[in-house]
Coordinates of N, CA and C in Angstrom, one line a residue:
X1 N 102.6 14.8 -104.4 CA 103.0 13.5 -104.0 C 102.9 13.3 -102.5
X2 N 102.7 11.8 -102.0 CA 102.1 11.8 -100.8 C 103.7 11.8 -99.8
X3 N 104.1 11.8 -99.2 CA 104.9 11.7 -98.0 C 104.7 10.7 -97.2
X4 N 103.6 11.2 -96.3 CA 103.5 10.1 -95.6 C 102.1 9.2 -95.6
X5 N 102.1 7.8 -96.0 CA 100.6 7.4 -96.5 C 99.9 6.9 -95.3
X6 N 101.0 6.9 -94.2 CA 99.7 6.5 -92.7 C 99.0 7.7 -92.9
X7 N 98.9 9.1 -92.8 CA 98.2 10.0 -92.7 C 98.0 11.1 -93.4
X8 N 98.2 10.5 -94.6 CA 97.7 11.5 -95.8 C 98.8 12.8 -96.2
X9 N 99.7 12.6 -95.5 CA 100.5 14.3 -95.4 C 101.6 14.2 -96.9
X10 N 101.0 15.3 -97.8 CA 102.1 15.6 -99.2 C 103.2 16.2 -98.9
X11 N 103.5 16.4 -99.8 CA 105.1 17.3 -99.4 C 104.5 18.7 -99.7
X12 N 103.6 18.9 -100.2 CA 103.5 20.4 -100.3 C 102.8 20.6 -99.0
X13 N 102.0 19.9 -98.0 CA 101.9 20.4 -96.5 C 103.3 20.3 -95.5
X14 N 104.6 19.2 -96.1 CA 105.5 19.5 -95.2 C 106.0 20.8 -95.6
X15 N 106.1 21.0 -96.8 CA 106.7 22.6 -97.2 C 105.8 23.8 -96.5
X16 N 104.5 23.6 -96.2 CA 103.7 24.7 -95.8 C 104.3 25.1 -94.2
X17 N 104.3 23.3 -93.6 CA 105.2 23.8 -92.4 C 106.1 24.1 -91.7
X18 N 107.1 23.7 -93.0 CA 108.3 24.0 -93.1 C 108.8 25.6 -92.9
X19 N 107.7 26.1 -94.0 CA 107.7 27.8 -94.0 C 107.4 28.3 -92.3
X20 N 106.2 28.1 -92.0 CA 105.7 27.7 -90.7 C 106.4 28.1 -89.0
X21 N 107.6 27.6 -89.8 CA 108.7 27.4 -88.8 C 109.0 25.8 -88.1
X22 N 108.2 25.1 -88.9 CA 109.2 23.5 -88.6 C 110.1 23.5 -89.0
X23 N 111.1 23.0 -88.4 CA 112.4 23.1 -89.2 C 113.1 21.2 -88.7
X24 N 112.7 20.7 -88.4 CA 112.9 19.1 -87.8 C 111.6 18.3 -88.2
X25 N 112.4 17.1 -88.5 CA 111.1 16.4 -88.5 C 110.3 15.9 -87.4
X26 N 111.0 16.0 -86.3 CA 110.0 16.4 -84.7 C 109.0 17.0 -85.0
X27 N 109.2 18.3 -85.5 CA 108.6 19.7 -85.4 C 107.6 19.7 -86.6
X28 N 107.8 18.5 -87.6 CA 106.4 18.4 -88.8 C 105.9 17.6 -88.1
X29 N 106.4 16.4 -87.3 CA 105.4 14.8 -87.0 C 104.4 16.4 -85.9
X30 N 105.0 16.8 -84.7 CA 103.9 18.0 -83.9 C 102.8 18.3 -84.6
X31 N 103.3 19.0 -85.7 CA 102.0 20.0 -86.6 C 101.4 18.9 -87.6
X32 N 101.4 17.6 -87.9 CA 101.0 17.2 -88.5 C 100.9 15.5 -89.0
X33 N 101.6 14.9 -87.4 CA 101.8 13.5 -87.0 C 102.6 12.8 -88.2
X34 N 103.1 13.3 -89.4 CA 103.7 12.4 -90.6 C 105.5 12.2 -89.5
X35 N 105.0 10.6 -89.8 CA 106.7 10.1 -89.2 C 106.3 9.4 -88.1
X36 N 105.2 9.6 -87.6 CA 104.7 9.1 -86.1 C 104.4 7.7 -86.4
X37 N 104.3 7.3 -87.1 CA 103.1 6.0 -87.0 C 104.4 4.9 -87.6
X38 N 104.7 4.5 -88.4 CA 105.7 3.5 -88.8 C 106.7 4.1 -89.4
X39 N 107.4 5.4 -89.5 CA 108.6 5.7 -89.9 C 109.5 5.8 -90.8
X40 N 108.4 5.5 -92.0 CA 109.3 5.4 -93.0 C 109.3 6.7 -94.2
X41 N 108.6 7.3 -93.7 CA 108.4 9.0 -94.3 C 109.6 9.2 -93.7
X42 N 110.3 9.6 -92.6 CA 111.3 10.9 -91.9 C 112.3 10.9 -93.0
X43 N 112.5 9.7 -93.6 CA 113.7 10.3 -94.5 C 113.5 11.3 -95.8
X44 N 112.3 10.8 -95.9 CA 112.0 11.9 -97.3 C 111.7 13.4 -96.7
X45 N 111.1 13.2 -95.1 CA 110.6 14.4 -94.3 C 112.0 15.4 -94.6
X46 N 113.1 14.6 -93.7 CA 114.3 15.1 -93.8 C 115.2 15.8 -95.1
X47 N 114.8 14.7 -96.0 CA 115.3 15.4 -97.4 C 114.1 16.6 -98.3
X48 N 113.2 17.2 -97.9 CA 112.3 18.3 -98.2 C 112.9 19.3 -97.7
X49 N 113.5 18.6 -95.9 CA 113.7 20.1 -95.0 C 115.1 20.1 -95.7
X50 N 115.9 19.4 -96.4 CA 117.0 20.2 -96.5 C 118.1 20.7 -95.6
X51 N 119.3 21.5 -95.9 CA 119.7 21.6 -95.0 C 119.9 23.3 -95.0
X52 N 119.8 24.4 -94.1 CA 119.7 25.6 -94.0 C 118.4 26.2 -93.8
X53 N 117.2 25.0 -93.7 CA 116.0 25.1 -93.9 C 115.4 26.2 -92.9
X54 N 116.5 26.1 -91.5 CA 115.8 26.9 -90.7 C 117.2 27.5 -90.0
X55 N 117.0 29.0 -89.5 CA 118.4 29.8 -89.5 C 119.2 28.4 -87.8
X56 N 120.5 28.8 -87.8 CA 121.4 28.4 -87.1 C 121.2 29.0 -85.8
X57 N 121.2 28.0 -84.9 CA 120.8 28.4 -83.7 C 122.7 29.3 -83.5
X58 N 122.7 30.8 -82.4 CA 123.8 30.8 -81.9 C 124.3 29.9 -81.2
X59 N 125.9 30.8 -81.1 CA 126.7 29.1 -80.8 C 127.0 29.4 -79.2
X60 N 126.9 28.9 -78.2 CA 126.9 29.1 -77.0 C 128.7 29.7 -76.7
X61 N 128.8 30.5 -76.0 CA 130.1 30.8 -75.9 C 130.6 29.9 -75.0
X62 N 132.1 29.5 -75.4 CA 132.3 27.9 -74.1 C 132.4 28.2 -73.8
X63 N 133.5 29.8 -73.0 CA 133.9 29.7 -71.6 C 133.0 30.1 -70.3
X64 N 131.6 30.6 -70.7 CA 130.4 31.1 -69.9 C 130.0 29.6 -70.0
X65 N 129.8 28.7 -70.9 CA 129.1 27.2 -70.6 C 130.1 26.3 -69.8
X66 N 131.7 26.5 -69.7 CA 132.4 25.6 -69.2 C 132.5 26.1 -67.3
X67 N 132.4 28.0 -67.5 CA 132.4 28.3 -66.2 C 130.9 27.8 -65.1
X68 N 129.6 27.9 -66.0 CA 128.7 27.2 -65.5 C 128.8 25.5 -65.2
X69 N 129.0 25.0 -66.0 CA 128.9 23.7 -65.6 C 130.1 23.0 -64.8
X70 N 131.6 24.1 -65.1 CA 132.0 23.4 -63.7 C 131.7 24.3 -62.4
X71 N 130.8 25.1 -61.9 CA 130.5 26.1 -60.5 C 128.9 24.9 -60.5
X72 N 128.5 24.1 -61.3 CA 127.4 23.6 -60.7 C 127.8 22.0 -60.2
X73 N 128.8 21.3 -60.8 CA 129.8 20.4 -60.3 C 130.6 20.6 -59.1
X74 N 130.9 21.5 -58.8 CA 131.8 22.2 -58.0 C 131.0 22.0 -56.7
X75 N 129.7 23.0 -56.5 CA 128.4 23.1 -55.8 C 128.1 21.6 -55.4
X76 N 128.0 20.9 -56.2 CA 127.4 19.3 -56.0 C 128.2 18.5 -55.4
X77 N 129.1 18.8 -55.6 CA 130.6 18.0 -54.6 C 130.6 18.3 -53.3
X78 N 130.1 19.4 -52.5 CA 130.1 19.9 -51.2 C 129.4 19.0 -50.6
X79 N 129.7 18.5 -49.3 CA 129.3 17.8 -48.3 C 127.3 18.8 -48.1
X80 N 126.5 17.6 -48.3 CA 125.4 18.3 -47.3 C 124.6 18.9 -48.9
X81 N 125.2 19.3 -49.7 CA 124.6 19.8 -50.9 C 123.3 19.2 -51.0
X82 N 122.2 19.5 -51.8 CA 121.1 19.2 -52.4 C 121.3 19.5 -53.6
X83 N 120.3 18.8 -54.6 CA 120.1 19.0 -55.8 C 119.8 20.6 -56.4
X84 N 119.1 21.0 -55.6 CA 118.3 22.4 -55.5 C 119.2 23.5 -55.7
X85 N 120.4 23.4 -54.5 CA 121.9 24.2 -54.0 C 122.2 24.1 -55.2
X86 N 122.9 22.9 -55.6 CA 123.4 22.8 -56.6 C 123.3 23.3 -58.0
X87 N 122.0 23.7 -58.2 CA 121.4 23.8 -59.4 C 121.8 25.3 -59.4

């Protein structure tokens, strides 16, 4: 069955890419433009990929993401800073 009929793409090529390592439908429209053209495929794209389709990204630990983003806030508030310093 077709998926997407701007460009021909079935659901057994989103499943191919799916295996592939697409796991978004960003990541099918890349390998295979379905979604790109008028939009009305992503939802079905979406419901192929399911959900677990592709493993869970780790979860960032907060207090290393909170201690970075406020020492790069911190940096940026200094008189004379650059974007660069700061970073």
């Amino acid at each position: 069955m077709y998926v997407c009929s701007c460009f021909g793409i079935t659901e057994q090529q989103v499943r191919q890419h799916a295996e592939t390592g697409a796991c978004t439908p960003r990541q099918i429209a890349g390998a295979c433009k379905a979604g790109t053209d008028c939009g009305s495929c992503v939802r079905k794209i979406q419901a192929l990929l399911g959900r677990g389709a592709c493993p869970r990204r780790e979860a960032l630990d907060p207090v290393v993401l909170t201690t970075a983003v406020t020492t790069a806030s911190a940096a940026a508030s200094l008189p004379g800073a650059t974007a660069a310093e700061a970073a």
